Coordinates of C-alpha atoms and ligand atoms in Angstrom, one line a residue:
M1 CA 0.0 0.0 0.0
T2 CA 1.5 3.3 -1.0
D3 CA -1.2 5.8 -0.6
G4 CA -4.8 6.4 0.6
P5 CA -6.2 7.6 3.8
L6 CA -4.5 5.0 6.0
H7 CA -1.1 5.9 4.8
G8 CA -1.3 9.6 4.5
A9 CA 2.1 10.0 3.0
T10 CA 4.0 8.7 0.0
P11 CA 7.3 7.2 1.2
G12 CA 10.5 7.6 -0.8
D13 CA 12.1 4.5 -2.3
D14 CA 14.3 3.9 0.7
L15 CA 11.7 4.8 3.3
F16 CA 10.0 2.1 5.4
D17 CA 6.4 1.6 4.2
A18 CA 4.6 1.4 7.6
A19 CA 1.1 0.9 6.2
S20 CA 2.1 -2.1 4.3
L21 CA 3.5 -3.5 7.4
I22 CA 0.3 -3.0 9.4
S23 CA -1.7 -4.6 6.6
A24 CA 0.7 -7.5 6.1
H25 CA -1.2 -9.8 8.5
D26 CA -4.8 -8.7 7.9
G27 CA -5.2 -8.4 4.2
A28 CA -4.2 -5.8 1.7
H29 CA -6.0 -2.9 3.3
A30 CA -5.9 -3.3 7.1
F31 CA -9.6 -4.2 7.2
E32 CA -10.2 -1.1 5.1
A33 CA -10.0 0.9 8.3
V34 CA -10.1 4.6 7.7
V35 CA -8.0 5.2 10.8
P36 CA -4.8 3.2 11.2
P37 CA -4.6 0.8 14.2
I38 CA -2.6 1.5 17.3
V39 CA 0.1 -1.1 17.2
Q40 CA 0.4 -1.1 21.0
T41 CA 3.2 -3.5 21.5
S42 CA 6.7 -3.3 22.9
L43 CA 8.2 -6.1 20.8
F44 CA 7.6 -8.1 17.6
T45 CA 8.3 -11.8 17.3
F46 CA 9.9 -13.7 14.5
S47 CA 8.5 -16.7 12.7
S48 CA 11.8 -18.4 12.4
Y49 CA 15.5 -18.4 13.3
D50 CA 16.4 -17.4 9.8
E51 CA 14.0 -14.4 9.8
M52 CA 15.5 -13.2 13.1
L53 CA 19.0 -13.7 11.7
S54 CA 18.3 -11.8 8.5
T55 CA 16.7 -8.9 10.4
Y56 CA 19.7 -8.7 12.8
R57 CA 22.0 -8.7 9.8
G58 CA 20.1 -5.8 8.4
E59 CA 19.1 -7.7 5.3
K60 CA 15.4 -7.4 6.2
L61 CA 13.7 -4.2 7.5
R62 CA 11.0 -5.0 10.0
P63 CA 10.1 -3.9 13.5
V64 CA 11.9 -5.6 16.4
Y65 CA 11.3 -3.4 19.3
S66 CA 9.1 -0.2 19.6
R67 CA 12.0 2.0 20.8
G68 CA 13.4 1.5 17.3
L69 CA 10.5 1.0 14.8
N70 CA 6.8 0.9 15.4
P71 CA 4.3 0.9 12.5
T72 CA 1.9 3.4 14.0
V73 CA 4.7 5.8 14.9
R74 CA 6.1 5.3 11.4
I75 CA 2.9 6.4 9.8
F76 CA 3.1 9.7 11.7
E77 CA 6.7 10.1 10.8
E78 CA 6.0 9.6 7.1
M79 CA 3.1 12.0 7.2
L80 CA 5.2 14.7 8.9
A81 CA 8.1 14.2 6.5
K82 CA 5.8 14.7 3.6
L83 CA 4.3 17.9 5.1
E84 CA 7.7 19.4 5.7
G85 CA 9.0 18.4 2.2
A86 CA 11.7 16.2 4.0
E87 CA 13.0 12.8 3.0
D88 CA 12.5 11.4 6.5
A89 CA 11.4 12.1 10.0
L90 CA 11.6 10.6 13.5
G91 CA 9.1 10.8 16.3
F92 CA 10.2 11.7 19.8
A93 CA 8.5 11.5 23.2
S94 CA 8.6 15.4 23.5
G95 CA 9.7 18.5 21.8
M96 CA 12.7 18.7 24.1
G97 CA 13.5 15.0 23.3
A98 CA 13.5 16.1 19.6
I99 CA 15.7 19.1 20.3
S100 CA 18.3 17.2 22.3
G101 CA 18.1 14.3 19.8
A102 CA 18.7 16.7 16.9
V103 CA 21.6 18.5 18.6
L104 CA 23.6 16.0 20.6
P105 CA 24.8 13.7 17.7
F106 CA 26.5 16.7 16.0
V107 CA 28.6 18.1 18.9
E108 CA 31.5 17.0 21.0
P109 CA 33.7 18.7 23.7
G110 CA 35.4 21.9 22.4
D111 CA 32.7 22.5 19.8
R112 CA 30.6 25.6 19.4
I113 CA 27.0 26.2 18.5
V114 CA 25.6 29.5 17.2
A115 CA 22.0 30.2 18.3
V116 CA 19.6 33.0 17.7
R117 CA 18.7 34.9 20.9
H118 CA 15.3 34.6 22.7
L119 CA 15.2 30.8 22.3
Y120 CA 12.5 28.6 23.8
P121 CA 13.6 28.7 27.5
D122 CA 14.1 25.0 28.0
A123 CA 16.3 24.8 24.8
F124 CA 18.3 27.6 26.3
R125 CA 18.6 25.6 29.5
L126 CA 19.7 22.5 27.7
F127 CA 22.5 24.5 26.2
G128 CA 23.3 26.1 29.5
T129 CA 23.4 22.9 31.6
I130 CA 24.1 19.6 29.8
L131 CA 25.9 21.0 26.8
K132 CA 27.9 23.4 29.0
R133 CA 29.1 20.5 31.1
M134 CA 30.0 18.7 27.9
K135 CA 32.2 21.7 27.1
V136 CA 30.1 22.8 24.1
E137 CA 29.9 26.5 24.0
V138 CA 26.9 28.5 22.6
T139 CA 27.2 31.9 21.0
Y140 CA 23.9 33.9 21.0
V141 CA 23.2 36.3 18.2
D142 CA 20.3 38.6 17.1
G143 CA 18.8 36.5 14.3
R144 CA 17.9 39.6 12.4
D145 CA 21.6 40.7 12.2
E146 CA 23.1 38.7 9.3
E147 CA 26.5 40.4 9.7
A148 CA 26.7 39.3 13.3
I149 CA 25.8 35.7 12.4
E150 CA 28.3 35.7 9.6
K151 CA 31.0 36.8 12.1
A152 CA 30.0 34.3 14.8
M153 CA 29.8 31.3 12.4
P154 CA 33.4 30.4 11.6
G155 CA 34.3 27.1 13.4
A156 CA 30.7 26.5 14.6
K157 CA 29.4 22.9 14.3
L158 CA 25.7 23.8 14.5
F159 CA 23.4 26.7 13.9
Y160 CA 20.2 26.7 15.9
M161 CA 17.3 28.9 15.2
E162 CA 13.6 29.6 15.9
S163 CA 11.6 31.9 13.7
P164 CA 9.4 33.5 14.9
T165 CA 10.8 33.3 18.4
S166 CA 8.2 32.1 20.8
W167 CA 7.7 35.2 23.0
T168 CA 8.8 38.3 21.1
M169 CA 7.9 36.8 17.7
E170 CA 11.1 38.0 16.1
T171 CA 11.3 36.7 12.5
H172 CA 14.4 35.9 10.5
D173 CA 15.4 35.5 6.9
I174 CA 15.6 31.7 7.2
K175 CA 16.9 31.2 3.7
A176 CA 19.7 33.6 4.1
L177 CA 20.7 32.3 7.6
A178 CA 20.6 28.7 6.4
A179 CA 22.9 29.6 3.5
I180 CA 25.4 31.2 5.9
A181 CA 25.4 28.1 8.0
R182 CA 25.9 25.9 5.0
R183 CA 28.8 28.0 3.7
H184 CA 30.5 27.5 7.1
G185 CA 29.9 23.8 7.2
A186 CA 27.5 24.0 10.2
V187 CA 24.4 21.8 10.5
S188 CA 21.4 24.1 10.7
V189 CA 18.4 23.2 12.9
I190 CA 15.2 25.2 13.3
D191 CA 12.3 24.9 15.8
N192 CA 9.3 25.2 13.5
S193 CA 6.6 24.7 16.2
W194 CA 5.1 28.2 15.9
A195 CA 4.3 28.2 12.1
S196 CA 3.8 24.5 11.7
P197 CA 4.5 23.0 8.2
L198 CA 1.3 24.5 6.9
F199 CA 2.8 28.0 7.0
Q200 CA 6.6 27.4 6.9
Q201 CA 8.7 24.6 5.4
P202 CA 12.3 25.4 6.3
I203 CA 13.7 22.4 4.5
R204 CA 12.7 24.1 1.2
L205 CA 14.5 27.2 2.5
G206 CA 17.8 25.3 2.9
V207 CA 17.7 24.3 6.6
D208 CA 19.0 20.9 7.4
L209 CA 16.9 19.7 10.3
V210 CA 13.4 20.8 11.4
V211 CA 12.2 20.1 14.9
H212 CA 8.7 20.4 16.3
S213 CA 7.1 20.3 19.7
A214 CA 4.3 18.2 18.4
S215 CA 2.6 18.9 21.7
K216 CA 1.5 22.2 20.0
Y217 CA -0.2 22.6 16.6
L218 CA 0.7 19.1 15.2
G219 CA -1.3 17.4 18.0
G220 CA -3.6 20.4 18.2
H221 CA -5.8 19.1 21.0
S222 CA -3.7 19.6 24.2
D223 CA -3.8 15.9 24.9
V224 CA -0.3 14.7 23.9
V225 CA 3.3 15.6 24.6
A226 CA 5.5 14.7 21.7
G227 CA 8.2 15.8 19.3
V228 CA 9.5 15.2 15.8
V229 CA 12.6 15.9 13.7
A230 CA 12.5 16.0 9.9
G231 CA 15.3 16.3 7.4
P232 CA 17.4 14.5 4.8
K233 CA 17.9 10.8 5.1
H234 CA 21.6 10.9 5.9
L235 CA 21.1 13.3 8.9
V236 CA 17.9 11.6 10.1
D237 CA 19.8 8.3 10.0
R238 CA 22.4 9.7 12.4
L239 CA 19.6 10.4 14.8
R240 CA 18.1 7.0 14.2
G241 CA 21.4 5.4 14.9
E242 CA 22.3 7.4 18.1
S243 CA 19.6 9.6 19.5
L244 CA 16.7 7.2 19.4
P245 CA 18.3 4.1 20.7
Y246 CA 20.6 5.6 23.3
L247 CA 18.8 8.7 24.5
G248 CA 15.6 6.7 24.1
A249 CA 13.0 9.4 24.0
K250 CA 10.9 7.5 21.5
L251 CA 7.4 8.5 20.5
S252 CA 4.8 6.0 21.8
P253 CA 2.3 4.3 19.5
F254 CA -0.8 5.8 21.2
D255 CA 0.7 9.3 21.1
A256 CA 1.6 8.8 17.4
W257 CA -2.1 7.8 16.8
L258 CA -3.3 11.0 18.4
L259 CA -0.8 13.0 16.3
I260 CA -2.1 11.3 13.1
R261 CA -5.6 12.3 14.1
G262 CA -4.3 15.9 14.8
L263 CA -2.6 16.2 11.4
R264 CA -5.9 15.4 9.6
T265 CA -7.3 18.8 10.6
L266 CA -4.0 20.8 10.7
P267 CA -4.9 23.1 7.7
I268 CA -8.4 23.9 9.0
R269 CA -7.2 24.6 12.5
M270 CA -4.3 26.7 11.5
K271 CA -6.4 28.9 9.3
A272 CA -8.9 29.4 12.1
H273 CA -6.1 30.3 14.6
E274 CA -4.7 32.7 12.0
R275 CA -7.9 34.5 11.4
S276 CA -8.9 35.0 15.0
A277 CA -5.4 35.9 16.3
L278 CA -4.8 38.4 13.6
E279 CA -8.1 40.1 14.2
I280 CA -7.6 40.2 18.0
A281 CA -4.0 41.5 17.5
K282 CA -5.3 44.3 15.3
R283 CA -8.0 45.3 17.8
L284 CA -5.4 45.3 20.6
E285 CA -3.1 47.4 18.6
A286 CA -5.8 50.1 18.3
L287 CA -6.2 50.3 22.1
D288 CA -4.6 53.2 24.0
V289 CA -3.7 50.9 26.9
V290 CA -1.5 48.7 24.6
A291 CA 2.0 49.9 24.0
D292 CA 3.0 47.3 21.4
V293 CA 1.7 44.2 19.7
Q294 CA 4.3 41.5 18.7
H295 CA 2.6 39.6 15.9
P296 CA 4.5 38.8 12.6
G297 CA 1.3 39.4 10.6
L298 CA 0.9 43.1 11.6
G299 CA 3.6 44.6 9.3
N300 CA 3.1 45.2 5.6
R301 CA 4.2 41.8 4.6
L302 CA 5.3 38.5 6.1
P303 CA 9.0 37.5 6.0
A304 CA 10.0 35.5 3.0
G305 CA 9.1 31.8 3.5
L306 CA 6.4 32.4 6.0
T307 CA 3.0 32.1 4.3
G308 CA 0.7 32.5 7.2
T309 CA 0.6 33.2 11.0
S310 CA -0.6 31.1 13.9
G311 CA -2.5 31.8 17.1
L312 CA 0.4 32.7 19.4
F313 CA 1.5 36.4 19.9
S314 CA 2.4 38.9 22.6
F315 CA 1.5 42.4 23.5
I316 CA 2.7 44.9 26.1
F317 CA 0.3 46.8 28.4
R318 CA 1.1 50.4 29.3
E319 CA 1.3 51.3 33.0
G320 CA -2.1 51.7 34.5
V321 CA -3.5 48.3 33.5
D322 CA -3.7 45.9 36.5
I323 CA -2.3 42.8 34.8
R324 CA -3.3 40.5 37.7
A325 CA -6.9 41.7 37.6
F326 CA -7.0 41.4 33.8
C327 CA -5.8 37.7 34.0
D328 CA -8.1 36.8 36.8
R329 CA -11.2 38.4 35.1
L330 CA -10.7 36.5 31.8
S331 CA -12.9 33.4 31.5
L332 CA -12.3 32.0 28.0
F333 CA -8.5 32.7 28.1
K334 CA -7.1 30.4 30.8
L335 CA -3.9 31.0 32.6
G336 CA -1.6 28.3 31.3
V337 CA 1.7 27.5 29.5
S338 CA 2.0 25.7 26.2
W339 CA -0.3 26.5 23.2
G340 CA -1.4 25.0 19.9
G341 CA -4.7 23.4 21.2
H342 CA -8.3 24.4 20.8
E343 CA -8.3 26.5 23.9
S344 CA -7.2 30.1 24.4
L345 CA -4.4 30.7 26.9
I346 CA -2.7 33.6 28.5
V347 CA 0.8 33.9 30.2
P348 CA 1.8 37.1 31.9
G349 CA 5.5 38.0 31.4
E350 CA 5.9 39.3 34.9
V351 CA 5.1 35.8 36.2
V352 CA 7.5 34.1 33.8
L353 CA 10.3 36.5 34.9
Q354 CA 10.0 35.0 38.4
Q355 CA 10.3 31.4 37.3
K356 CA 12.6 29.3 39.5
A357 CA 14.7 27.5 37.0
Q358 CA 18.4 27.4 36.2
P359 CA 19.9 28.8 34.3
N360 CA 17.3 31.5 34.3
S361 CA 18.1 34.4 32.0
A362 CA 14.6 35.6 31.4
Q363 CA 16.0 38.8 30.0
T364 CA 17.7 36.9 27.2
F365 CA 14.3 35.5 26.3
G366 CA 13.3 39.1 25.6
I367 CA 10.4 39.1 27.9
D368 CA 9.1 42.6 28.9
P369 CA 7.6 42.6 32.5
R370 CA 4.4 44.2 31.1
S371 CA 4.1 41.8 28.2
I372 CA 1.3 39.2 27.9
R373 CA 1.5 36.2 25.6
L374 CA -1.8 35.0 24.2
H375 CA -2.7 31.8 22.4
V376 CA -5.8 32.4 20.5
G377 CA -7.8 29.2 20.3
L378 CA -10.9 28.1 18.4
E379 CA -13.7 29.5 20.5
G380 CA -14.6 32.2 18.0
T381 CA -13.2 35.7 17.5
E382 CA -16.1 37.7 18.9
A383 CA -16.5 35.6 22.0
L384 CA -12.8 36.0 22.7
W385 CA -12.8 39.7 22.1
A386 CA -15.8 40.2 24.4
D387 CA -13.8 38.3 27.1
I388 CA -10.8 40.6 26.6
E389 CA -13.0 43.7 26.7
E390 CA -14.7 42.6 29.9
A391 CA -11.4 41.8 31.6
L392 CA -10.0 45.2 30.5
A393 CA -12.9 47.0 32.0
A394 CA -12.1 45.3 35.3
A395 CA -8.4 46.0 35.0
T396 CA -8.4 49.7 34.2
P397 CA -9.6 52.6 36.5
Ligands
PLP401 C1 6.8 23.7 23.9 C2 7.9 24.0 23.1 C3 9.0 23.2 23.0 C4 9.2 21.9 23.9 O1 8.3 21.0 23.5 P1 7.8 19.8 24.5 O2 6.9 19.0 23.7 O3 7.0 20.6 25.6 O4 8.9 19.1 25.1 C5 10.0 23.5 22.1 N1 10.0 24.6 21.4 C6 8.9 25.5 21.4 C7 8.9 26.7 20.6 C8 7.9 25.2 22.3 O5 6.9 26.1 22.4

């Protein structure tokens, strides 16, 4: 089986065909099920000594143990690879599992990474703890300053970026930055969680590896923590050979099944997030009590390579608005981290700045104490705006 709703992706010649594996024992079409089964098993048995031997010798590709290869997980990986325009992809147990899995195989003591500033805080902390102890140094640069990146790059093994960044929504010229990294022989990695492959496909812009927190838009229902890395076969194979077996943060079959379900509605959800968030951002921008709105869609045009905007953006309240009262009065927007689900969420910057976590360099995340990050969910623009107006009335004298 190479296509159809069960499969959801067309594998390349050298890709493992997960759907045919699932259907191998129950007829050509897996009972014609419109939804693929959850192959909820840790191990797979062999019918003979010879079959086991040829599998161990690498002459035959088939699942042995679910930390390596699981058919349900493989369906998700193939779907995601296709969406990102990548040759291959690997599912991880979380976005951080994907980030550490994408970075660790490419660095050793004495190496240096160049990263854009205002990274996702836990990626920053991975660099500042485990990588620091491994004697891997990280140079942070303003991703909008190509000259600074060009200057920082000689000798770097890896270039790590996020665009837009997940609090200040700073956008970068991904194509130009990926070209700089390539010229210097550095592997480039981008966190594409904010835009999702619907609105940005960094592989097509020259980036080597794309990582996602699939807990956000790919899952889309706030019911799964997962990650994925997509890229060319030779790089993904490095991860398959080292990160997955030895770091072990493998995506589970049930979580993969939830992600497959999430991906079915990704385009519809993303367009709804985009529409509502952009409208709310524009209305906020028009308010006297708002000093600034950080949303990539508010300028004249989107940065090259970004074809749409998601539901996550920030804005800054002027003095005089009681941020605590505003947050407590909201009813549709819930106080909560993460984003990408159906529900609207709010995070006040002044709370994040007091987070107890090491290293904590909240300033380097670019968080203004009077900033607010909103995730605009799917409840409907007018209902959400009414919620904001009511909360504002309670929070201003
Ligand atoms: C949430 C998030 C991550 C981490 O993903 P988990 O699935 O929570 O491990 C990484 N990058 C960005 C931009 C995120 O928002």
